XYZ file of C-alpha atoms in Angstrom:
625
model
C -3.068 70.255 -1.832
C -0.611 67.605 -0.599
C -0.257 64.376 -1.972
C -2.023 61.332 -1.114
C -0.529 59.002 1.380
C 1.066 56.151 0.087
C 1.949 54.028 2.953
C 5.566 55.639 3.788
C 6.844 57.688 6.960
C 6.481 60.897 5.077
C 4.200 62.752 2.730
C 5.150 61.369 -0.687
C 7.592 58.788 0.357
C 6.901 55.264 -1.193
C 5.332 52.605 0.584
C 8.432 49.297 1.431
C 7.579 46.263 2.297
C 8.707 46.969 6.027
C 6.605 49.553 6.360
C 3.371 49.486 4.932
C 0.189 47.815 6.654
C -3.470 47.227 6.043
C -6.271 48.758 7.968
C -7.758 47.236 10.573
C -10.997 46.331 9.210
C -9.287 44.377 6.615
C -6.441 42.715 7.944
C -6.693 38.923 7.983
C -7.187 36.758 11.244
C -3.755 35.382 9.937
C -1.211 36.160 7.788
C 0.323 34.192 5.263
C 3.471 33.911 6.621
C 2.284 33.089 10.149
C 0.177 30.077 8.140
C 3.252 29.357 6.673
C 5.522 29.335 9.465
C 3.219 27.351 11.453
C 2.476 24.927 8.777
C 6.094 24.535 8.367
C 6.866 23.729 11.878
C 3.878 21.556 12.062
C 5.237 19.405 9.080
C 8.626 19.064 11.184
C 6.943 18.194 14.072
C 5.060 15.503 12.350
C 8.213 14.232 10.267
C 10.152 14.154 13.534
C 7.374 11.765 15.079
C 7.830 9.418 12.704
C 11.017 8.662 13.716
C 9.431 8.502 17.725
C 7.175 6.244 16.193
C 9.672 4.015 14.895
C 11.033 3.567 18.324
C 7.763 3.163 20.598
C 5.925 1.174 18.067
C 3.464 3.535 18.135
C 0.809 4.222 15.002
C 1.963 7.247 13.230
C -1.788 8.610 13.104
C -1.576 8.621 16.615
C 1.473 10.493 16.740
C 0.047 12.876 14.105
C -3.315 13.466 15.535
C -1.587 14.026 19.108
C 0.545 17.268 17.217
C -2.436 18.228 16.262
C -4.115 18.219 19.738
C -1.436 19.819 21.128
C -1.622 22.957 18.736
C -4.870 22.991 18.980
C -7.246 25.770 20.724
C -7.409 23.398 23.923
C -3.343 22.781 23.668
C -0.307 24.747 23.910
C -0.383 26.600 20.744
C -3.974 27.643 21.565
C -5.104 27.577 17.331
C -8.867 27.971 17.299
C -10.125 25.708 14.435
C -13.703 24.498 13.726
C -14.300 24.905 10.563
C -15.884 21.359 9.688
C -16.516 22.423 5.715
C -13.366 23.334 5.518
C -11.961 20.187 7.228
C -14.081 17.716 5.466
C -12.898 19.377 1.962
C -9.099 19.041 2.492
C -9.499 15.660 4.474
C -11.391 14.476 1.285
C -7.897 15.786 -0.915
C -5.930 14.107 1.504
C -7.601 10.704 1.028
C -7.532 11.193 -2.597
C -3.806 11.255 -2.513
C -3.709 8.499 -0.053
C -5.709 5.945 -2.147
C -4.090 6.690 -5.478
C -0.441 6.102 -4.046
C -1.974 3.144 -2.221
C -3.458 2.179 -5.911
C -0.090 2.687 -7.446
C 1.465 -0.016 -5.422
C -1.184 -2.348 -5.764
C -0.280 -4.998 -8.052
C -2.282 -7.370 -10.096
C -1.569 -10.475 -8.941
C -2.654 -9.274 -5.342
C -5.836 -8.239 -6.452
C -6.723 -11.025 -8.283
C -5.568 -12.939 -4.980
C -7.756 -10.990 -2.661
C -10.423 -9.145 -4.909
C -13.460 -11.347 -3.897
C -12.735 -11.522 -0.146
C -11.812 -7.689 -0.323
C -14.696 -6.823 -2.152
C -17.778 -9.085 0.169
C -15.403 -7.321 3.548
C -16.007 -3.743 2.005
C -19.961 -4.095 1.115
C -21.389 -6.759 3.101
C -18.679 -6.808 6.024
C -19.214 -2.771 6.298
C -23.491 -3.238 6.508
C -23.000 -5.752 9.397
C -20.682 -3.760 11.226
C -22.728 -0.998 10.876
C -25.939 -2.194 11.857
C -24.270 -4.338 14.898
C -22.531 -1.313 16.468
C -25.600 0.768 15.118
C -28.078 -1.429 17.872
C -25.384 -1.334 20.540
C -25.105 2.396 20.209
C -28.712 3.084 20.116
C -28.775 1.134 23.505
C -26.099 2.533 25.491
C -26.417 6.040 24.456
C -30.205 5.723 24.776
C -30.951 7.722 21.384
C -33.049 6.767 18.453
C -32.493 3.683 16.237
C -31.495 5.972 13.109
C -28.878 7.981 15.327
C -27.585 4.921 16.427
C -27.009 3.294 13.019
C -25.556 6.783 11.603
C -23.058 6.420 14.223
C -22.360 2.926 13.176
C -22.051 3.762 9.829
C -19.586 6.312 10.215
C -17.486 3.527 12.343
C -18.408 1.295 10.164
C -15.218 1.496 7.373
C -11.819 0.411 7.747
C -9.473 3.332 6.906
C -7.092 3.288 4.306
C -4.820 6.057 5.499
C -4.179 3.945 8.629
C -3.704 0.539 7.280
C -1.389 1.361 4.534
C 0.290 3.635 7.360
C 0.761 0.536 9.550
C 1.511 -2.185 7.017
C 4.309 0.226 5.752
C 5.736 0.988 9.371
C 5.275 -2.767 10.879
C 8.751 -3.770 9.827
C 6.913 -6.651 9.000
C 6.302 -8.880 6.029
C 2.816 -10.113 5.970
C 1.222 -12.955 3.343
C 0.271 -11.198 0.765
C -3.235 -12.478 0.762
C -3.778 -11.251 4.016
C -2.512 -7.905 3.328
C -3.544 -7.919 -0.362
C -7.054 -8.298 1.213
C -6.780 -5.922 4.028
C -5.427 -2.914 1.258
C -8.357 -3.967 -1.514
C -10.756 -3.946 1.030
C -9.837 -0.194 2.730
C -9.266 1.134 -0.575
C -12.748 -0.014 -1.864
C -15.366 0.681 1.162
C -15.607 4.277 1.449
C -18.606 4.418 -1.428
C -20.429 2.072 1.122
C -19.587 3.523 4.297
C -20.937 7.198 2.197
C -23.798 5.471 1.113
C -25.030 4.274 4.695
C -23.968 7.604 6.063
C -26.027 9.686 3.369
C -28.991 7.693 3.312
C -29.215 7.912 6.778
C -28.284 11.698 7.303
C -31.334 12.050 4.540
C -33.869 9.750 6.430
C -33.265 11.960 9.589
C -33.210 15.020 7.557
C -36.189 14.201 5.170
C -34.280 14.787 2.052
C -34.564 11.235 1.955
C -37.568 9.223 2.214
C -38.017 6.020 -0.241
C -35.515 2.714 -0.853
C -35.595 3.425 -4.167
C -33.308 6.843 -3.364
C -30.939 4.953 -2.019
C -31.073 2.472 -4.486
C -30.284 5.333 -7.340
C -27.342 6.562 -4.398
C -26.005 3.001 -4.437
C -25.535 2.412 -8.282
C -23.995 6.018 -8.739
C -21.333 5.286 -5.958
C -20.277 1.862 -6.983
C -20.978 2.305 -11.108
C -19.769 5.778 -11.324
C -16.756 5.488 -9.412
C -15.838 2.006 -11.629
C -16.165 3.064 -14.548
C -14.409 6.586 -14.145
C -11.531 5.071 -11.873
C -10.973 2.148 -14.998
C -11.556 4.775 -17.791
C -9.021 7.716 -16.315
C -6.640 5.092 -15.069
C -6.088 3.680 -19.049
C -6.165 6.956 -20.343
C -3.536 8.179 -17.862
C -1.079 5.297 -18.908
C -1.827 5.441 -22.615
C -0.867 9.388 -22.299
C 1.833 9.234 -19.910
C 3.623 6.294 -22.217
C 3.133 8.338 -25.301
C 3.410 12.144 -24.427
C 7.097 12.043 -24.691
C 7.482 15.443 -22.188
C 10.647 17.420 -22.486
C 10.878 17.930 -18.545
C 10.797 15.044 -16.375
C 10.107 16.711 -13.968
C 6.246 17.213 -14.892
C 5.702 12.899 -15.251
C 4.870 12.969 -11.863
C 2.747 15.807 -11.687
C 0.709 14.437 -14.854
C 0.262 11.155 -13.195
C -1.282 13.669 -10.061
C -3.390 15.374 -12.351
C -5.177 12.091 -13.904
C -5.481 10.572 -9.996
C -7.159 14.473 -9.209
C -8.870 14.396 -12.506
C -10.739 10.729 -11.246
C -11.929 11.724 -7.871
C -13.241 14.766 -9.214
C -15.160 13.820 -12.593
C -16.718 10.718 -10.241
C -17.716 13.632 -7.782
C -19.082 15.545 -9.586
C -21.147 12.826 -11.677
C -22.517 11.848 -7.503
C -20.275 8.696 -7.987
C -17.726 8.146 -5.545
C -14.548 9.913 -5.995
C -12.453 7.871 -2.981
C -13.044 4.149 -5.655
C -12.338 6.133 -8.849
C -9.369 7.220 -7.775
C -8.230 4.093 -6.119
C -8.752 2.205 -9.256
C -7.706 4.936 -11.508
C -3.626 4.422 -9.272
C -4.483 0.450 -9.463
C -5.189 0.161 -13.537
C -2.268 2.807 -14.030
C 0.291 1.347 -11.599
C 0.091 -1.845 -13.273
C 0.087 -0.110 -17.039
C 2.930 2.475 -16.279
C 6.334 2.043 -18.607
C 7.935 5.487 -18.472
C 8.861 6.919 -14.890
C 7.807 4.952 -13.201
C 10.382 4.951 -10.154
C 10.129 9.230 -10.691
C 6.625 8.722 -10.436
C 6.499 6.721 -7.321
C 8.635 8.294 -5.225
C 6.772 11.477 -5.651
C 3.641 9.600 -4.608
C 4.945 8.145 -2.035
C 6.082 11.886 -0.684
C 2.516 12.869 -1.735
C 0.935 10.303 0.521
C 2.750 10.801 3.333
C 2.455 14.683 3.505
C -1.842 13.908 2.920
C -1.333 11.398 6.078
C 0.414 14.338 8.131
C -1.593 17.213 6.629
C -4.797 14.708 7.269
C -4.293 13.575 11.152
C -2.790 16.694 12.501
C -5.791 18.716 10.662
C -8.038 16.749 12.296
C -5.929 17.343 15.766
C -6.586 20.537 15.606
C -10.271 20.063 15.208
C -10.755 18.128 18.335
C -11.707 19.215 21.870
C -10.080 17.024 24.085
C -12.140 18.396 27.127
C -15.424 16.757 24.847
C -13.596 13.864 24.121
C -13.411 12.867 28.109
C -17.041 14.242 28.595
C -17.855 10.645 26.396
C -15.102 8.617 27.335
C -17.303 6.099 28.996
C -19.597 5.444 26.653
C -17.037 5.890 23.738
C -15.141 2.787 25.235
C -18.415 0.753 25.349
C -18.783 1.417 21.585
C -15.351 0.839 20.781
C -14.993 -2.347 22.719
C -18.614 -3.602 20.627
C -16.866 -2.477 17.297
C -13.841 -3.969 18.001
C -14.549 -7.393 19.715
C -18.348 -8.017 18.471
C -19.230 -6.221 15.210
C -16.162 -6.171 13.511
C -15.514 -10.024 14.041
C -18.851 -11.471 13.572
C -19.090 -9.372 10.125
C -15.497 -10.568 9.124
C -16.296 -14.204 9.643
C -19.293 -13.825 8.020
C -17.670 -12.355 4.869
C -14.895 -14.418 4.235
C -16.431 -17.944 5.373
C -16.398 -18.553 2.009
C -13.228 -18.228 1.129
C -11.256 -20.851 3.272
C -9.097 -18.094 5.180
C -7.475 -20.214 8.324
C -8.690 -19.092 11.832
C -5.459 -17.245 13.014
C -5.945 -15.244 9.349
C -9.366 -14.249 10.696
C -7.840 -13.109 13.713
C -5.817 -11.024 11.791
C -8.324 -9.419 9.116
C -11.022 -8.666 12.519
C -8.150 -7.190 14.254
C -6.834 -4.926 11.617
C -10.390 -3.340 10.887
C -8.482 0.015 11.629
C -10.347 3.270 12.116
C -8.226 6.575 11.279
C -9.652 9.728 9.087
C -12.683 8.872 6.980
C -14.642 8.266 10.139
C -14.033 11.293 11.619
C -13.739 12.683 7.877
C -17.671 11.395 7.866
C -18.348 12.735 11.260
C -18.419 16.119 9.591
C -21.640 15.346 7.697
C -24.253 15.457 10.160
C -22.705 18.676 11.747
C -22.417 20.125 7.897
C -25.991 18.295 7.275
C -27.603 19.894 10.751
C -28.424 16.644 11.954
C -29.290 16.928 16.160
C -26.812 15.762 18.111
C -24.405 16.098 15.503
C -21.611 17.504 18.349
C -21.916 14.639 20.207
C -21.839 11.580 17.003
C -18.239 13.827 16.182
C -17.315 13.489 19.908
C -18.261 9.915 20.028
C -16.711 9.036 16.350
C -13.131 10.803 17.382
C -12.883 8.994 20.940
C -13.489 5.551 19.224
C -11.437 6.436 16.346
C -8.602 7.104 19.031
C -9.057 3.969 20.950
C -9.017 1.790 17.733
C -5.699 3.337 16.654
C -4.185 3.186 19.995
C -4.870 -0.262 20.561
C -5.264 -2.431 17.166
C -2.582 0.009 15.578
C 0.027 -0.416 18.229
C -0.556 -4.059 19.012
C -1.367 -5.318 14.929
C 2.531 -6.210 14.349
C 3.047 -7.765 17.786
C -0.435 -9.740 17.191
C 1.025 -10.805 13.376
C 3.742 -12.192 15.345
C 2.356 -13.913 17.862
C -0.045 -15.456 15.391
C 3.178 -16.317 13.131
C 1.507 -14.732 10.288
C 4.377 -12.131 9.498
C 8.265 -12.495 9.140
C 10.941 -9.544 9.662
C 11.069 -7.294 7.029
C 14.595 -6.357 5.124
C 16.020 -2.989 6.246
C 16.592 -1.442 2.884
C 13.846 -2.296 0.300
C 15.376 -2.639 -3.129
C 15.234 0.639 -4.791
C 14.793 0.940 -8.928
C 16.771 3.578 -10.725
C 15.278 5.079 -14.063
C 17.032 4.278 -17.267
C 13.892 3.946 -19.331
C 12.769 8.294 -19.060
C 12.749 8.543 -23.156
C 12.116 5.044 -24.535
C 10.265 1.905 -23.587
C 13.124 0.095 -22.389
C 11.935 -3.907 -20.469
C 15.006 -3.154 -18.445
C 15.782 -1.675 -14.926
C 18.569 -0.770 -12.211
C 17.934 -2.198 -8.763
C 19.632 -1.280 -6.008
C 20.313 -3.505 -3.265
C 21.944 -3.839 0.538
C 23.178 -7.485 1.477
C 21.540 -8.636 4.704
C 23.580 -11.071 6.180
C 20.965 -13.529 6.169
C 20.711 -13.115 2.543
C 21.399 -16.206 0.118
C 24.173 -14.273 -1.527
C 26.072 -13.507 1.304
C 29.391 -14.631 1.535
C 28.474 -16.143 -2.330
C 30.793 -15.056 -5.444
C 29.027 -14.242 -8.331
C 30.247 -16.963 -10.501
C 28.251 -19.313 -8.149
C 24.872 -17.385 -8.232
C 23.774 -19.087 -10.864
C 22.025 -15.569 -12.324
C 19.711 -15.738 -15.788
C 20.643 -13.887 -18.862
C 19.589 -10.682 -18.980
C 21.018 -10.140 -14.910
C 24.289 -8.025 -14.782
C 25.665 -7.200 -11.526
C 27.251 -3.513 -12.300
C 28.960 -2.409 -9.174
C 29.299 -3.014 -5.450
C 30.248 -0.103 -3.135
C 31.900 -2.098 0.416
C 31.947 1.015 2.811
C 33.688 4.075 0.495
C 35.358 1.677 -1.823
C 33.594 0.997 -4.847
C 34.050 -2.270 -6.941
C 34.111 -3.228 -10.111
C 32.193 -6.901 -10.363
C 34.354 -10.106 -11.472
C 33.160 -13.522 -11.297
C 35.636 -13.929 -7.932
C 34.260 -10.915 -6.235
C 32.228 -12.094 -2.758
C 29.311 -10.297 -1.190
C 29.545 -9.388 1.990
C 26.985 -8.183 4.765
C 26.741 -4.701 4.000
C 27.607 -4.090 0.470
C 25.273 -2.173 -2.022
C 24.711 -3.389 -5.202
C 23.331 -2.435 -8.204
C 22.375 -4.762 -10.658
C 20.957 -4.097 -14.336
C 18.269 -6.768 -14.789
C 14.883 -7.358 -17.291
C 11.870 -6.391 -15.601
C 10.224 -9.838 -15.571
C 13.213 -11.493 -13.677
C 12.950 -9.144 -10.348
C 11.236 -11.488 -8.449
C 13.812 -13.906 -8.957
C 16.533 -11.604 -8.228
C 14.672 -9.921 -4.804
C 15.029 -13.733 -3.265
C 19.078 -13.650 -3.535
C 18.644 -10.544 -1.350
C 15.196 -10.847 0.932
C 15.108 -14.586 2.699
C 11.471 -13.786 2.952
C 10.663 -12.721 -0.449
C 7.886 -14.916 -1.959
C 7.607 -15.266 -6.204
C 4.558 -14.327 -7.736
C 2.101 -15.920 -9.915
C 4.208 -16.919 -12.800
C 2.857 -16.171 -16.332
C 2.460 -19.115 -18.479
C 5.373 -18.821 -21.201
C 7.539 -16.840 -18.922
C 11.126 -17.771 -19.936
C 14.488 -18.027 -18.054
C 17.360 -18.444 -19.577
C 20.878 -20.015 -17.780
C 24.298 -21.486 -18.437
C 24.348 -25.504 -19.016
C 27.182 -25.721 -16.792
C 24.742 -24.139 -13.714
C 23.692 -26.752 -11.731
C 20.101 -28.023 -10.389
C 21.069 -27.355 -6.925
C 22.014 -23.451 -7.578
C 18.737 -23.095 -9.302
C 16.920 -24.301 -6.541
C 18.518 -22.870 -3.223
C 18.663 -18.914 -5.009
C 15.801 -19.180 -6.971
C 13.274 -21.976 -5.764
C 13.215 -23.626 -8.733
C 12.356 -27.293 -7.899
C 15.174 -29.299 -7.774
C 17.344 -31.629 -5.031
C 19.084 -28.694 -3.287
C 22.741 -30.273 -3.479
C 22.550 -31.634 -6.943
C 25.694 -31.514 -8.769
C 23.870 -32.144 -12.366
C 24.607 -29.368 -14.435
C 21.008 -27.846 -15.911
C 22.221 -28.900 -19.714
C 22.639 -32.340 -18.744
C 18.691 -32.457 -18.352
C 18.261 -32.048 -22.429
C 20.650 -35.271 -22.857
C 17.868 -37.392 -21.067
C 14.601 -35.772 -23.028
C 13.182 -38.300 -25.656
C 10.634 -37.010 -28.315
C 7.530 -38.288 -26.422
C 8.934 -36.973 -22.988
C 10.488 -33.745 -23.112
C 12.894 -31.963 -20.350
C 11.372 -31.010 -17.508
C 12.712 -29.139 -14.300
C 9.338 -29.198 -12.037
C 6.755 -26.537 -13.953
C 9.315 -26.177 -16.632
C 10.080 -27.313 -19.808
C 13.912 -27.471 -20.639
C 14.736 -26.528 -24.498
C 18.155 -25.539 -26.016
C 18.583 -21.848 -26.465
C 19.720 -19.834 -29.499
C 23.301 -19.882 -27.912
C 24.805 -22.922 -27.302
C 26.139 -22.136 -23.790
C 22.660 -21.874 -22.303
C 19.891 -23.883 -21.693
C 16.083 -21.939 -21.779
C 13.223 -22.786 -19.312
C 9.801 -21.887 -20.140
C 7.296 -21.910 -16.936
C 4.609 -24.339 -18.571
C 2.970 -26.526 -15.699
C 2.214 -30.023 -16.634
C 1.005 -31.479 -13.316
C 1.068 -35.085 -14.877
C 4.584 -34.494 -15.776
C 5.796 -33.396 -11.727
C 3.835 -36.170 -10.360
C 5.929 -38.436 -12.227
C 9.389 -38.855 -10.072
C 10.886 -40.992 -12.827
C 9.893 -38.834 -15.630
C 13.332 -37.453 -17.272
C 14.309 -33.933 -15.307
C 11.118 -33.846 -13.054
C 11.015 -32.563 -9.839
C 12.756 -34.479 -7.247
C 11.243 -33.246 -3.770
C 14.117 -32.450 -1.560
C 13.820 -34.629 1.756
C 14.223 -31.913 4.142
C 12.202 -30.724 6.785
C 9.090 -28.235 5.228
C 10.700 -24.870 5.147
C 9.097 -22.498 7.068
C 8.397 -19.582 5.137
C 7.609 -19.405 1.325
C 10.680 -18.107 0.140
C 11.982 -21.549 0.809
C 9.294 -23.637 -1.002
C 9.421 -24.411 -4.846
C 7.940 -21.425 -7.088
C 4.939 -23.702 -7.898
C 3.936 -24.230 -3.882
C 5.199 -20.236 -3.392
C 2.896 -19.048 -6.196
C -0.644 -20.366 -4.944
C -2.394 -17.931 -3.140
C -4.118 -20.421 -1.158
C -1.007 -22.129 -0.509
């Protein structure tokens, strides 16, 4: 008897890689190296976009969905995909990743800022949209009421993925109300935007049939995803600060596996996975002490390959031979969303809260549309729901038009309404130097714009706080070792060892448009007594003539016992060394109303600047200001 086959030319000769292959009947539709080549040259496709993008102004999702189209079974690469299960699942991922990075970068001050007129936009702002472009669907596609709201529904949400994908690419800064609003209000109305779109998908099913269902759906959404997106989010930093891994490597991947770990214990428990995990990247954002650059930057990368994984995914799953079968009536809906429903539901919600008319403008035009509407177009095909093809159809067309038109003209729009100012061509970048100890300290790394306030400065007149080093400027391929003479010029990169607390301070010597957060009550400065009032106000905003001459320590010489030194919200005290002067941020409005009071604020008479960088930190910090 001979031997067996193995796979090889010959009887008895072993099987190689080159030559062995699998029968017919179980060979895979595609290999894994032909999914890996053509994910691969889809990723460079989509990288290489962004860079197109950057040039036409053009959305990125547009850019990405359009690769997909292309490859698609109705394109040039001629990929069949309709696998709507499958697309829903990894869309959902995607998201996930989205909404923690964008919860990462949230900070607290913006929330607190923005948190009620975020929160009314994403519950009561999403139920009028819906039910507005819900009627106006019903009429012009002639279907049933409940079809006609399920569509709305689905529409109903602004998108996350494409909002932080267009604030980031604008090259604009934006008030950070408006955008603080805008990112709260994305990030939180997915568990309403679910909730309509279940509810409904189970009235036309008959899985559901009472409002006390959908009262039980509600309260698991919302309560669920709070309290598992707050509870992961603390345990993540209280681990992550304490852990103390050998590899650094694996700080980022932990901080992954808690933002994972949130949208899938509030799934699971029927609560709403997209909020947990948004609040989860919000509470540990604000919490995190070790890695926290490390653990940024590989969010950010995370984000950005769920945005191209995301839109060209759902490329692929369009037909765009269905898509112009509905064009007509897709532009009637879109042009109701966009100039009817989406207004009228955005003045409604925010009346309240004293938002100016050209910021209304703004928040109706930037109710973006991008993947979790045509991530929730999937249900009623999953679900069975008639006319399921045609809601997808419908949802992709007006999910096209929004991001062709509100993404591409939303920065030109900001500008025209004077709501946004450029924004600096390098952001300041942190470099880690706390990986194996709490350390309140950082290394920020800057490029001087020449309309920067220390351009052309030496450092001996900026004026900087103790506890701000500048360590080295590289000019070109020359590097430089700081001395009180050395200038900045236009150009130069420097890095600067600094406490944590004083970064705001320091990102306004580099970024004219740089506004200064909320100060903390108690929040102390400390600077040389030969610094004068003048240098404190014109690089930092500290109120204060902007020419004065009066050195800073000349302000204790005037302070009695029953009037203390003031500069504007701060007191003035001597500081444990005798060559500097402290200033503790301790508002006393009594005190600044008083122009003759000893050190108070003296209003400079100069025209009213036009951007809050220029106004005194106590007029910069308001949110309402």
């Amino acid at each position: 008897m001979q031997p067996a086959r193995t796979g090889g030319n010959n009887v008895g000769e072993p099987a190689s890689a080159s030559n062995f292959s699998c029968p017919e009947d179980v060979r895979p539709m595609f290999s894994v190296s032909t999914v890996a080549l053509f994910a691969g040259v889809l990723l460079l496709i989509g990288i290489a976009s962004s860079k197109l993008s950057a040039r036409l102004g053009m959305p990125m999702l547009v850019l990405f969905l359009g690769v997909g189209m292309l490859a698609g079974s109705e394109g040039l690469g001629g990929v069949p995909f309709e696998d709507y299960g499958l697309a829903s699942s990894i869309g959902s991922v995607a998201l996930a990743l989205i909404l923690f990075d964008g919860g990462l970068r949230t900070s607290l001050d913006s929330l607190r800022a923005a948190w009620r007129p975020g929160l009314v936009l994403s519950t009561v702002g999403v139920l009028l949209t819906a039910g507005l472009t819900g009627l106006a669907v019903a009429w012009i596609l002639n279907v049933p009421l409940l079809h006609g709201l399920l569509l709305g529904s689905i529409v109903g949400s602004t998108d996350a993925a494409a909002v932080f994908s267009i604030l980031r690419t604008s090259g604009l800064r934006m008030p950070e109300r408006l955008t603080a609003t805008l990112e709260v209000e994305s990030g939180s109305n997915d568990p309403m935007a679910i909730l309509l779109t279940v509810g409904l998908i189970g009235l036309l099913t008959g899985t559901v049939d009472s409002a006390g269902a959908l009262a039980v759906l509600c309260i698991l959404q919302f309560g669920v995803g709070t309290l598992v997106g707050l509870g992961v989010g603390r345990a993540a930093s209280w681990v992550i600060d304490r852990i103390n891994l050998d590899y650094p490597g694996l700080y980022p991947i932990l901080a992954l596996a808690f933002g994972l770990l949130a949208f899938g214990l509030a799934s699971v428990l029927e609560g709403s996975g997209f909020l947990a995990v948004y609040l989860a990247g919000i509470v540990l954002g604000n919490r995190l002490a070790v890695f926290r650059s490390g653990i940024f930057l590989f969010h950010d990368a995370a984000a950005w390959l769920g945005q191209i994984v995301l839109f060209v995914m759902l490329g692929l799953l369009s037909f765009p031979s269905r898509l112009v079968a509905v064009a007509g009536e897709g532009l009637l809906v879109a042009l109701v969303l966009t100039f009817v429903a989406r207004p009228l539901a955005v003045v409604a919600s925010v009346f309240p809260f004293r938002f100016r008319p050209k910021e209304i403008v703004f928040l109706s035009w930037g109710g973006l549309k991008g993947a979790v509407p045509i991530t929730l177009a999937t249900f009623p095909l999953i679900a069975g729901v008639e006319g399921g093809d045609l809601l997808f159809n419908m949802v992709f067309f007006v999910v096209l038009v929004s991001a062709l038109t509100q993404g591409w003209s939303l920065p030109a729009l900001t500008r025209w309404l004077g709501l946004g100012q450029p924004a600096g061509s390098t952001p300041p970048l942190s470099v880690e130097i706390n990986a194996l100890r709490h350390v309140d300290f950082e290394i920020v790394y800057y490029t001087v714009a020449p309309s920067a306030r220390v351009a052309g400065q030496m450092l001996r007149d900026l004026a900087l706080p103790e506890g701000v080093v500048v360590t080295l400027v590289v000019r070109g391929e020359e590097v430089i070792m700081p001395r009180g003479s050395t200038a900045l010029r236009p150009g130069d990169h420097v890095f600067i060892a600094m406490r944590r607390p004083l970064k705001p301070f320091i990102d306004r010597l580099f970024d004219p448009y740089a506004e200064t957060p909320p100060l903390p009550p108690g929040l102390t400065l400390a600077f040389r007594r030969d610094h004068t009032v003048g240098q404190l106000h014109r690089f930092f905003g500290i109120p204060g003539p902007t020419w004065s001459t009066e050195p800073v320590g000349a302000l204790l010489d005037r302070a009695t016992e029953d009037r203390p030194a003031r500069l504007g919200p701060f007191l003035v005290s001597p500081s444990k060394d005798p060559e500097y002067v402290t200033l503790t941020y301790a508002p006393d409005p009594e005190a600044a109303r008083d122009d003759e009071a000893p050190g108070a604020a003296v209003r400079p008479a100069t025209p009213a600047p036009d951007s809050a960088a220029e106004r005194p930190v106590d007029e910069a910090s308001d949110p309402a200001a």
